[in-house]
Short mmCIF file of C-alpha atoms and ligand atoms in Angstrom, two decimals:
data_model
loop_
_atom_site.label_atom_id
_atom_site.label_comp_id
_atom_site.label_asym_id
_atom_site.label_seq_id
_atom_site.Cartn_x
_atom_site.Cartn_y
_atom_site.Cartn_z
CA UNK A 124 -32.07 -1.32 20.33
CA UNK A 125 -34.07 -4.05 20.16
CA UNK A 126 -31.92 -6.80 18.60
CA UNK A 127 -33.47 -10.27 20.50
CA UNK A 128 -35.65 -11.80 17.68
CA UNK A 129 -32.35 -11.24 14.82
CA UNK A 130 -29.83 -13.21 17.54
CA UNK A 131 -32.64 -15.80 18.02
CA UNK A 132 -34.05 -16.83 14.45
CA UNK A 133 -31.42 -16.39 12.22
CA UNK A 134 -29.00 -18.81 11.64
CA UNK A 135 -25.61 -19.13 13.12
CA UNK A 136 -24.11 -19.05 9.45
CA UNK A 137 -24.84 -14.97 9.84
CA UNK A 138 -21.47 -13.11 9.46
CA UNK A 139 -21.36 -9.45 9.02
CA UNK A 140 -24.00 -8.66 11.61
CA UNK A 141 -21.34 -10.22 14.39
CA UNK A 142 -18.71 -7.75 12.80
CA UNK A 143 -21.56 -4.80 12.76
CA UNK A 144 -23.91 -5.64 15.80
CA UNK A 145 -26.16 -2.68 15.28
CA UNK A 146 -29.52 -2.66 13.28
CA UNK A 147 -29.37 -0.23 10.04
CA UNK A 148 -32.39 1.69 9.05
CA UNK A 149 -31.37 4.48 6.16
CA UNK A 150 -28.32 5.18 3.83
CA UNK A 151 -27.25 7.50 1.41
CA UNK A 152 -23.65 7.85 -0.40
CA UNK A 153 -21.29 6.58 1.81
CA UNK A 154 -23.49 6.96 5.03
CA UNK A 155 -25.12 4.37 7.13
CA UNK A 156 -27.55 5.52 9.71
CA UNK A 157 -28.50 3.02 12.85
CA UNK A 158 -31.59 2.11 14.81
CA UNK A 159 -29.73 4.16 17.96
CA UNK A 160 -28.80 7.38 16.47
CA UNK A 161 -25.19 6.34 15.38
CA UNK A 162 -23.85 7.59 12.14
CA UNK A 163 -20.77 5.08 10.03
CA UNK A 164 -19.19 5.95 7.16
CA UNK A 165 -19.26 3.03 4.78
CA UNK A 166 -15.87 1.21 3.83
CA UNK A 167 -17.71 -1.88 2.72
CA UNK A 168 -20.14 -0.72 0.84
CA UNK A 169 -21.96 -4.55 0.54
CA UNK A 170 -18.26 -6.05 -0.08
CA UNK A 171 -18.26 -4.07 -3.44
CA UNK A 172 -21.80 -4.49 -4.42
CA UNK A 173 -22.63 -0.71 -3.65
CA UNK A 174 -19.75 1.13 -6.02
CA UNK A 175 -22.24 4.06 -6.51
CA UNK A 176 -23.14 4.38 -3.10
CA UNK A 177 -26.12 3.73 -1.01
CA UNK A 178 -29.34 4.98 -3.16
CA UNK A 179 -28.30 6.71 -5.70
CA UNK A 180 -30.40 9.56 -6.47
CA UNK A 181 -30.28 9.08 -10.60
CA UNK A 182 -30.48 5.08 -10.20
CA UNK A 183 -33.32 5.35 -7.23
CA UNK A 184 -35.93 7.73 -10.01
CA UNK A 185 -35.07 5.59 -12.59
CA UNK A 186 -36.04 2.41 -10.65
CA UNK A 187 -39.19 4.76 -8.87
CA UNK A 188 -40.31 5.64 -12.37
CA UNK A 189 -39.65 2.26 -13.57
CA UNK A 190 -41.76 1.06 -11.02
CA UNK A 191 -44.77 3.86 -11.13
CA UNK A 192 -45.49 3.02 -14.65
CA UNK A 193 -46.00 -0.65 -13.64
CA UNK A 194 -42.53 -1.76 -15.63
CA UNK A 195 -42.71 -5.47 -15.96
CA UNK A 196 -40.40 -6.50 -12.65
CA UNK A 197 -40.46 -10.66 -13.15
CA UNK A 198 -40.84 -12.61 -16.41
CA UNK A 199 -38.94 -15.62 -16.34
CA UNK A 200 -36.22 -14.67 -19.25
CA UNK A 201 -38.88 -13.27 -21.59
CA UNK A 202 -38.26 -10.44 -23.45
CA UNK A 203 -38.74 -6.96 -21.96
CA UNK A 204 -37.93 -3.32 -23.10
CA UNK A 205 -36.17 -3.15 -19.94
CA UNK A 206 -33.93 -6.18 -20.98
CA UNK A 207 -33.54 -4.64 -24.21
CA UNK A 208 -32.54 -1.33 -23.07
CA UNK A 209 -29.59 -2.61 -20.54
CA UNK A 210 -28.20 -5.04 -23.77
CA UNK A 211 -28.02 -2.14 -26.09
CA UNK A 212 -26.77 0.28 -23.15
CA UNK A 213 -24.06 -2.75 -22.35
CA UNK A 214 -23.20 -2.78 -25.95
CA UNK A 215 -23.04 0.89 -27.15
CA UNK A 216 -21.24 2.17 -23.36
CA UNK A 217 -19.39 -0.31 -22.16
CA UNK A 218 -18.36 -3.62 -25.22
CA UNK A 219 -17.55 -1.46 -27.88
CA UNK A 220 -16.09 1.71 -27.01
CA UNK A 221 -13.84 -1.50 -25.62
CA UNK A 222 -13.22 -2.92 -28.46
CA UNK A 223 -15.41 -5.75 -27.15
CA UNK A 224 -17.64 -8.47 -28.46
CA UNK A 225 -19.39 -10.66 -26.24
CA UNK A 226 -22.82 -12.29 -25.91
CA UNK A 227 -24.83 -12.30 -22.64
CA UNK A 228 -26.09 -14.93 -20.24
CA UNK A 229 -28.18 -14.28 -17.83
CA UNK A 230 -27.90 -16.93 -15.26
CA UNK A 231 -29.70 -16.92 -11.19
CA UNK A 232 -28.81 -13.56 -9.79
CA UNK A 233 -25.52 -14.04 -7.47
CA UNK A 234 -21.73 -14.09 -8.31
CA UNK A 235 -21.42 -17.66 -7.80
CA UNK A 236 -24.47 -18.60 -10.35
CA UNK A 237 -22.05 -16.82 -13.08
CA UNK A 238 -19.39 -18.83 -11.86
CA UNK A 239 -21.29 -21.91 -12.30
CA UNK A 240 -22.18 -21.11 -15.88
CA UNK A 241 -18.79 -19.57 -16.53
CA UNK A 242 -16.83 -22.75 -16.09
CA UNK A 243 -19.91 -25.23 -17.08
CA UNK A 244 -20.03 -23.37 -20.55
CA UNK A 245 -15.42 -23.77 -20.44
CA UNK A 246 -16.22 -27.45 -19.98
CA UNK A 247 -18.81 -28.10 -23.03
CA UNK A 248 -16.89 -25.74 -25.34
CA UNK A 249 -13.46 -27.85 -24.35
CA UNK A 250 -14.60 -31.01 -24.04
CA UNK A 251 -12.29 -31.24 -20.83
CA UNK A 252 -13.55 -30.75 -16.69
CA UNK A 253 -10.41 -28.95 -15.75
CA UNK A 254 -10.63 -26.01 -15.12
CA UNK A 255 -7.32 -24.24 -13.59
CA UNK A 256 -7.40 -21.48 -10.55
CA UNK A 257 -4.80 -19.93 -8.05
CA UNK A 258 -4.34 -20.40 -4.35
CA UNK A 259 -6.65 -17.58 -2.67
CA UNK A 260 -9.50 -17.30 -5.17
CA UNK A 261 -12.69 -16.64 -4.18
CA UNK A 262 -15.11 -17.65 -6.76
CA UNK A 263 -17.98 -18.02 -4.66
CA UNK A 264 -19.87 -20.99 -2.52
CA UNK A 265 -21.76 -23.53 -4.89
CA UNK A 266 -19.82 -26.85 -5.30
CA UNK A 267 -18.89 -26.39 -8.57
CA UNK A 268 -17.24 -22.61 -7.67
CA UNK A 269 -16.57 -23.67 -4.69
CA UNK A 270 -14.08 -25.71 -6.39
CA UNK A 271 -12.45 -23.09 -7.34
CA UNK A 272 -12.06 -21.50 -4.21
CA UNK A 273 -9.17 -21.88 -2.15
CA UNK A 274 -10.26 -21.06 1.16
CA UNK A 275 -10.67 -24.10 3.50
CA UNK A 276 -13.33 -22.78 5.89
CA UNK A 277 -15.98 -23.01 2.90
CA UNK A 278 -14.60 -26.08 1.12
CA UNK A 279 -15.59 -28.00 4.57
CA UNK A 280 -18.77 -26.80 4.61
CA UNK A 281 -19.56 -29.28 2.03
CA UNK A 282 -20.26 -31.69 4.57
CA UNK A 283 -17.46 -34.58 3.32
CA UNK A 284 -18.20 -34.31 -0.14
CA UNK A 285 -15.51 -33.49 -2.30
CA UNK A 286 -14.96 -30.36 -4.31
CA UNK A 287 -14.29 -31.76 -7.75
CA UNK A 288 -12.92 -30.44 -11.22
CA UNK A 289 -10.10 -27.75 -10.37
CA UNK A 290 -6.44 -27.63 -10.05
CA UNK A 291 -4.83 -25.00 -8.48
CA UNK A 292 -2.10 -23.29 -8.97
CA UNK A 293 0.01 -20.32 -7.35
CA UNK A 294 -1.37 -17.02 -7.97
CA UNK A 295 1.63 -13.81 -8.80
CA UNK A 296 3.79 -13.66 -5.83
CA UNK A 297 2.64 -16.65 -3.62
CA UNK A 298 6.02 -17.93 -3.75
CA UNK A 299 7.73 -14.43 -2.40
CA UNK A 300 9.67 -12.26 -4.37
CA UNK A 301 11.70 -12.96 -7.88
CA UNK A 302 9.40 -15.91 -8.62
CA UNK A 303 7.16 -15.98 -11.66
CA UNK A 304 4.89 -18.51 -10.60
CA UNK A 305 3.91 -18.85 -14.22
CA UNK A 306 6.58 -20.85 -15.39
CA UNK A 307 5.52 -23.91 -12.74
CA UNK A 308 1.93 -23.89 -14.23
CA UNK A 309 3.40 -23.74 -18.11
CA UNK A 310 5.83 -26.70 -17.30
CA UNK A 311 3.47 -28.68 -16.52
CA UNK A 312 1.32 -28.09 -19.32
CA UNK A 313 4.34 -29.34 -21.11
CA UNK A 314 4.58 -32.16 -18.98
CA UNK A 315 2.62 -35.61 -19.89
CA UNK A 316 4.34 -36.87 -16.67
CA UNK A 317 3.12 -33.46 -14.13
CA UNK A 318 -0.36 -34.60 -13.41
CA UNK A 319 -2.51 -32.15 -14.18
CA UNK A 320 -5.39 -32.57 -16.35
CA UNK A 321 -5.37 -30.51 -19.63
CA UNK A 322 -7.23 -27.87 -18.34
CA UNK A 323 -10.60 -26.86 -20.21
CA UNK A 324 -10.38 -22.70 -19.09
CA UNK A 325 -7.99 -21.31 -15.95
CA UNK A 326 -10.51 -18.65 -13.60
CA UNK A 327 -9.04 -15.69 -12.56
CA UNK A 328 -9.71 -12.22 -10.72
CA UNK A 329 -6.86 -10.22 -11.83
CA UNK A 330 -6.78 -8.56 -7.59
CA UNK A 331 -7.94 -10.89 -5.27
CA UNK A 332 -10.74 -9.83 -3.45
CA UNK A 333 -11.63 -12.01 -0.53
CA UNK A 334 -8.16 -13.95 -1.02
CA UNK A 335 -6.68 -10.58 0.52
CA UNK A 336 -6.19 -7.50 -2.19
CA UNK A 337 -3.88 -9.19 -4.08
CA UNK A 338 -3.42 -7.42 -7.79
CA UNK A 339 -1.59 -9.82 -10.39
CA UNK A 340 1.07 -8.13 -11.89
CA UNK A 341 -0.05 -6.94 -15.25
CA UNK A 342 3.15 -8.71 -17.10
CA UNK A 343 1.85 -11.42 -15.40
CA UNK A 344 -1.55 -11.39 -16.69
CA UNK A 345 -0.36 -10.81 -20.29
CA UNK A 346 1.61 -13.79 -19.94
CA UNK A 347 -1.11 -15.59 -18.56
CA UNK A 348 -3.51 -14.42 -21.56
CA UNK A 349 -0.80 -16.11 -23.45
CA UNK A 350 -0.46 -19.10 -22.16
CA UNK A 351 -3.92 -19.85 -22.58
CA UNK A 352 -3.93 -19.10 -25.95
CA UNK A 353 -0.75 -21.45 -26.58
CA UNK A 354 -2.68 -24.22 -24.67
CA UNK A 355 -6.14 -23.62 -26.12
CA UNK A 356 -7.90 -23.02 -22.72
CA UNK A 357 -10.08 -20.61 -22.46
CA UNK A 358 -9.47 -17.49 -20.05
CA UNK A 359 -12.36 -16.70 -17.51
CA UNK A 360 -11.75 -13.54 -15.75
CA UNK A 361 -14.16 -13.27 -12.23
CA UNK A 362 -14.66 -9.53 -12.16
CA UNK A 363 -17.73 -9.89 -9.74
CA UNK A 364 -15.51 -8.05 -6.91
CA UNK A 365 -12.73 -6.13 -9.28
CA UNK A 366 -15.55 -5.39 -11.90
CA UNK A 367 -17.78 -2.42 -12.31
CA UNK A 368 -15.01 0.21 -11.72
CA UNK A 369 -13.94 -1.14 -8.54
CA UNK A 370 -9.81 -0.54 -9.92
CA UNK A 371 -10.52 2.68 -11.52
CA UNK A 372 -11.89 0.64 -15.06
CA UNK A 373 -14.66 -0.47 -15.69
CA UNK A 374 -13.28 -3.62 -16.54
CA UNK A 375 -10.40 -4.53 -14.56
CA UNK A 376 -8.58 -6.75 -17.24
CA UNK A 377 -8.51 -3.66 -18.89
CA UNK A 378 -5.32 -2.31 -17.08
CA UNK A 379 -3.65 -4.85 -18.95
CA UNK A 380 -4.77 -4.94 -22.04
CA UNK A 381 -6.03 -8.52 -22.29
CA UNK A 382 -9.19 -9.79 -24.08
CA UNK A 383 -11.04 -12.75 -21.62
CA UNK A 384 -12.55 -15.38 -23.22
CA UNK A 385 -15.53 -15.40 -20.78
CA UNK A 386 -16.34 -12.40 -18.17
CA UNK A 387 -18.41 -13.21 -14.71
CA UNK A 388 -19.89 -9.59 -13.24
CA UNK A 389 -22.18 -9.54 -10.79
CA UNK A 390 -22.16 -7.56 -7.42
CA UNK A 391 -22.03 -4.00 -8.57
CA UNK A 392 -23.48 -4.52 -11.95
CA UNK A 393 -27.23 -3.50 -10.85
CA UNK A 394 -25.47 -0.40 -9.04
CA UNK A 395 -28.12 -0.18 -6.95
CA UNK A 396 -27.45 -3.28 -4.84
CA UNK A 397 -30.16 -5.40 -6.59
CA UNK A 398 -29.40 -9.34 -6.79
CA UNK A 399 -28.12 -9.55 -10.49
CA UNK A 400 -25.13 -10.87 -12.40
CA UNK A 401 -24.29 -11.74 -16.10
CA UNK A 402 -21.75 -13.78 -18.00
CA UNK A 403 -19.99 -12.49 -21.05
CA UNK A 404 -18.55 -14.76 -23.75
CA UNK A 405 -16.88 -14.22 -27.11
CA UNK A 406 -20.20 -15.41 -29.85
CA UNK A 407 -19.09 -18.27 -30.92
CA UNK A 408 -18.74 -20.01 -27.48
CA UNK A 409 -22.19 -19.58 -26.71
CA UNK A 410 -23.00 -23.20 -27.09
CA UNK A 411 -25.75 -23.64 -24.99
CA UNK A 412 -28.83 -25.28 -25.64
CA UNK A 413 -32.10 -23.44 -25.21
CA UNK A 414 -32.83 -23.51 -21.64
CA UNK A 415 -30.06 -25.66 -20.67
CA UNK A 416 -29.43 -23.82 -17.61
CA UNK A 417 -31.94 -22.56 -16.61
CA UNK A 418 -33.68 -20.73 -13.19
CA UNK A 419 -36.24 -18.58 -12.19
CA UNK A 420 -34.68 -15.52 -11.96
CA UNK A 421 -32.61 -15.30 -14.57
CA UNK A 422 -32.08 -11.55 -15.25
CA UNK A 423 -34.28 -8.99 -13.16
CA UNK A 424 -35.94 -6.52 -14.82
CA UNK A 425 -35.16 -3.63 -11.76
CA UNK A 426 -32.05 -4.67 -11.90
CA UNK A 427 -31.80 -4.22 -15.57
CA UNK A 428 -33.40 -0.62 -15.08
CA UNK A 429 -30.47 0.32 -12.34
CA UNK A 430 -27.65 -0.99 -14.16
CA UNK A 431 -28.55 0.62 -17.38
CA UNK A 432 -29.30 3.84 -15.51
CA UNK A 433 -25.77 3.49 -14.06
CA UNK A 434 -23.42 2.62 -16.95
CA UNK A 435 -25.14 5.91 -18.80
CA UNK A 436 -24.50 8.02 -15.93
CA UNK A 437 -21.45 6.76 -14.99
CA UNK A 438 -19.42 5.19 -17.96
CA UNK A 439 -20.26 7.03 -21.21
CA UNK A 440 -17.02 9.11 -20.93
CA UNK A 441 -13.83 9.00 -18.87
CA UNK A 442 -14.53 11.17 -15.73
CA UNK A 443 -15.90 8.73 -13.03
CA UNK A 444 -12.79 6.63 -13.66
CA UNK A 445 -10.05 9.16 -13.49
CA UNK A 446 -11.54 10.19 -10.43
CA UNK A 447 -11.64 6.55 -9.03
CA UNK A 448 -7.84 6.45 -9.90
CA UNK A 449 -7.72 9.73 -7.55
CA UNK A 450 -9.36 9.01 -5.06
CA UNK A 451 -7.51 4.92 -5.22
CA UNK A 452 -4.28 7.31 -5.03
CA UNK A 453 -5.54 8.92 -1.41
CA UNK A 454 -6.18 5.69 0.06
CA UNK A 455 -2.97 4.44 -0.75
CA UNK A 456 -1.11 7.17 0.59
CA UNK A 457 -2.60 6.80 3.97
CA UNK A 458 -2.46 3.32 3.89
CA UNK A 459 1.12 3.57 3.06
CA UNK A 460 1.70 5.95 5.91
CA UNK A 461 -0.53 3.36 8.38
CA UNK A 462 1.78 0.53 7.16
CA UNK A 463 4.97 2.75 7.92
CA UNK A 464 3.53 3.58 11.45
CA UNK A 465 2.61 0.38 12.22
CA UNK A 466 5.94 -0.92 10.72
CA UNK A 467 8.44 1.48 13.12
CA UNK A 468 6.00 0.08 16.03
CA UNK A 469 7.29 -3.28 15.39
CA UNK A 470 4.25 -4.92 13.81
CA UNK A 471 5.12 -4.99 10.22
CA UNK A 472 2.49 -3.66 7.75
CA UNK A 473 2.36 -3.36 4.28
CA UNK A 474 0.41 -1.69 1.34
CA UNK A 475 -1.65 -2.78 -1.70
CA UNK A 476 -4.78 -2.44 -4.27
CA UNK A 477 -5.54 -1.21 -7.90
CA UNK A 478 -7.64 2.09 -7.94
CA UNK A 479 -10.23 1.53 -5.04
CA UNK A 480 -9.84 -1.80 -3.89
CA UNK A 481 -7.35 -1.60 -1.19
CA UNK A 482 -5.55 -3.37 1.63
CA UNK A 483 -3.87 -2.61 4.27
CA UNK A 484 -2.11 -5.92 5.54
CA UNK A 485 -1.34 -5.72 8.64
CA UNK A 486 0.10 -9.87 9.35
CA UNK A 487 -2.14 -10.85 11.51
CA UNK A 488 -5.79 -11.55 11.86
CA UNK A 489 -6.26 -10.76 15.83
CA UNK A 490 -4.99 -7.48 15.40
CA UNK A 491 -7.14 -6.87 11.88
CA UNK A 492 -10.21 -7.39 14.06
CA UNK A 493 -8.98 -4.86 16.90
CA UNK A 494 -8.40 -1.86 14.63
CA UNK A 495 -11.66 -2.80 12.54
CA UNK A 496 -13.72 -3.29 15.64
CA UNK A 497 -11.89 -0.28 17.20
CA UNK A 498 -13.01 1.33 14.09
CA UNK A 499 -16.61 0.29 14.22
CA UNK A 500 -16.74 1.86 17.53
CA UNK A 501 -15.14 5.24 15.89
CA UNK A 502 -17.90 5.43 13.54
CA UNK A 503 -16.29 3.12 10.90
CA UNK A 504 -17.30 0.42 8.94
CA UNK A 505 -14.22 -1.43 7.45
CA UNK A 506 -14.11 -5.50 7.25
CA UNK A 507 -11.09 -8.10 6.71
CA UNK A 508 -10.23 -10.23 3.87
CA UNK A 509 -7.31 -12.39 3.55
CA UNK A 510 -6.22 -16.43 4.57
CA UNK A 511 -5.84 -15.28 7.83
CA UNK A 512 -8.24 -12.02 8.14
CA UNK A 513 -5.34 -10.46 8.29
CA UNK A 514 -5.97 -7.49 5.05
CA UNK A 515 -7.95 -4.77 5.90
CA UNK A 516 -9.53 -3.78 2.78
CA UNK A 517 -10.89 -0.56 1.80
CA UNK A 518 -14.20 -1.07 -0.75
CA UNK A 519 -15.82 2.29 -0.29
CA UNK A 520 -18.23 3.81 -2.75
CA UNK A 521 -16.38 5.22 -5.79
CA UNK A 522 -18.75 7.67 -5.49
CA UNK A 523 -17.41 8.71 -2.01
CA UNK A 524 -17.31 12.44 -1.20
CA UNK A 525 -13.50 13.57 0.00
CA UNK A 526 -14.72 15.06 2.91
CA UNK A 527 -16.12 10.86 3.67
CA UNK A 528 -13.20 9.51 2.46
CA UNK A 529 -10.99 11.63 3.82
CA UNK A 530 -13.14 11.20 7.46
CA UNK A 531 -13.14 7.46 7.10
CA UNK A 532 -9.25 7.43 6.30
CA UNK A 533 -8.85 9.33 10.16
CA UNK A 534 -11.17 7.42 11.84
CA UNK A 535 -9.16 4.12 10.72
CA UNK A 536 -5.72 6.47 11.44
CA UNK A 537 -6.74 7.11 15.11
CA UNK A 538 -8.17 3.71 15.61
CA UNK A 539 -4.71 1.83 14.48
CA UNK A 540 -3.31 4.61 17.10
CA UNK A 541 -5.67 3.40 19.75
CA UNK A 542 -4.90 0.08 19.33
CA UNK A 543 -1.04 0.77 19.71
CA UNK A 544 -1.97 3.23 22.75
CA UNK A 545 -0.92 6.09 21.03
CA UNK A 546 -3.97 8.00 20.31
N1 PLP B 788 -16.38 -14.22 -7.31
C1 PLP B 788 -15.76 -13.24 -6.63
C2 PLP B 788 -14.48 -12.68 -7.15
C3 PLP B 788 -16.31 -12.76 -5.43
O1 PLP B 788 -15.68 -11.81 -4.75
C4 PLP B 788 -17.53 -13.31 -4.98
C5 PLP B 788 -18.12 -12.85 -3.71
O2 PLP B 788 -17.50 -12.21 -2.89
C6 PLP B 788 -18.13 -14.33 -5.73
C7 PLP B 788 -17.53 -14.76 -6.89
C8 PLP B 788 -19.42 -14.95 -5.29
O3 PLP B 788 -20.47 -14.03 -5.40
P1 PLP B 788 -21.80 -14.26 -4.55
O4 PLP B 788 -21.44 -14.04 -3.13
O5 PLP B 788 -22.75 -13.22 -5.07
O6 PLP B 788 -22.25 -15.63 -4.83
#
């Protein structure tokens, strides 16, 4: 396998490849298929970006076709039948059966882009910068989302310059058990003496992704909702990871019955693993100026093609996401029985997710990267998440076959017993 020229020329910022030191060639469903015959199972499926799987056979003819017929692919944000086709498909599948109304912006095509415009558009409606997140977000890597995010290892990338315009605040349960961190953040709304800036909008992704699989409570989140309405901020929810079906909605506010304010999706929302994300805001915040944030790609017309295809195929009634709830219940009863094991070992482990985006915490980092590298070599691929690394987090297709996710589940099971020598 002939890997010299990738080690040499790419940059040293290159992460998942020093997790996954194999070249890829094909994939299909939950499969991955490498340059030297190996065969993984895929529990990472492009850190959520791939919830339907690895070429789809519906999305791949629709994009094929789309493409054959010389479908326009790049137009700045000009109008296209493709463009109009995923708006009215968004609209008629996915806003209003929700009870839904929200205009679309189509910003640069990666999470944190929506992000950007997400909180810049909080700021101009408010009038205020502030703009209120929780310990272990992960709202992406540009300096205003960066902001956002709590994570220290990016926010000193910046190269000294300081992340500006965000307070944070504890997310449900960083302060252990019996705490409603809630009640610190609406004191000091209250207070003209507590420091914090009146916030324009608070961010939030109701589970944590990168911060470590951590699901908010849903009291919690209706009390956030709440708050936010007392306090005139606005409520962004980042459902680029937790979006798209990922908890077994399509939405993942949904669980608790809460209406954001302003939506970021991006990641899974081509469902074909094209680079494309939106923002969603109630009409009447939609104060932007014509081409007041602008970019070159802003929308992509494949990408508009895919996720169309997708939300008709997958969304237009309520099977795909009782069977993600099914499927979210296998994983967490293996997970549960991991933690246990691991637990009576003396390494204490514990469970928790929402539908298909689960962790498996297992304390500490080090041994994280044992049983996912021990997994790796099993045929496995599973990554981290977490302050520490210390989560391993199950993201695999929600497409996922039983007999894959039942095969990935053993592979991790008889990796965590190698690791403890009990295999
Ligand atoms: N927001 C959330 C919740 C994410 O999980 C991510 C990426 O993992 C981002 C924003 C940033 O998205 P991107 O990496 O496409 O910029």
């Amino acid at each position: 396998m002939q890997t010299q020229i990738l080690e040499r020329m790419e940059s040293e910022v290159r992460t998942y490849s020093r997790s996954f030191p194999t070249v890829f060639t094909e994939a299909k469903g939950a499969r991955l298929h490498a340059e030297d015959g190996n065969q993984y199972i895929d529990f990472l499926a492009g850190a959520g970006t791939l919830n339907y799987g690895h070429n789809h056979p519906k999305l791949k003819q629709a994009l094929a076709d789309y493409i054959a017929s010389d479908g326009i692919v790049h137009g700045l944000d000009m109008w296209s039948a493709a463009k109009r086709d995923y708006l009215e498909t968004l609209e008629e599948v996915i806003l209003k059966p929700r009870g839904l109304d929200y205009k679309v912006h189509l910003p640069g095509p990666t999470g944190t882009n929506a992000v950007e415009a997400a909180i810049r558009l909080a700021r101009n409606a408010k009038g205020r910068h502030n703009i209120v997140t929780f310990t272990n977000g992960f709202h992406g890597v540009t300096m205003g989302a960066l902001a956002t995010t709590g994570n220290r290892k990016f926010r000193e990338a910046t190269g000294g310059i300081p992340t500006q315009g965000a307070s944070f605040m504890p997310f449900d349960g960083y302060m252990g058990e019996g705490v409603d961190t809630l009640s610190y953040f609406e004191k000091l709304l209250g207070d003209n003496s507590g420091g914090l800036d009146v916030p324009a909008a608070v961010i939030i992704e109701t589970v944590q992704g990168e911060g470590g699989i951590n699901p908010a409570g849903i009291p919690w989140l209706q009390r956030l909702e709440k708050i936010c309405r007392d306090h005139d901020m606005l409520l962004i929810v980042d459902d680029i990871q937790a979006g798209c079906g990922r908890t077994g909605k399509f939405f993942s506010f949904e669980h608790a019955g809460i209406t954001p304010d302003i939506v970021t999706n991006s990641k899974s929302l081509s469902g074909f693993g094209l680079p494309f994300a939106h923002v969603l805001m109630r009409p009447e915040l939609d104060i932007w100026k014509p081409g007041q944030y602008n970019g070159t790609f802003r929308g992509f017309n494949l990408a508009f093609v895919t996720a169309a295809a997708a939300m008709r195929h997958f969304w237009s009634d309520d099977t795909f996401e009782r069977d993600v709830q099914r499927k979210g219940r296998v994983v967490e009863d293996r997970f549960q029985k991991l933690a246990s094991f691991m637990t009576e070992k003396g390494h204490p482990a514990s469970e928790r997710g929402r539908g298909l985006m689960r962790g498996l915490d297992v304390g500490d980092g080090d041994m994280a990267d044992k049983i996912t590298a021990q997994a790796f070599k099993n045929g496995l691929i599973i990554e981290t998440s977490g302050h520490s690394g210390q989560v391993i987090k199950c993201l695999c297709p929600l497409t996922i076959t039983d007999e894959d996710l039942v095969g990935g589940l053993d592979i991790l099971e008889q990796s965590v017993k190698e690791v403890f020598g009990q295999a």
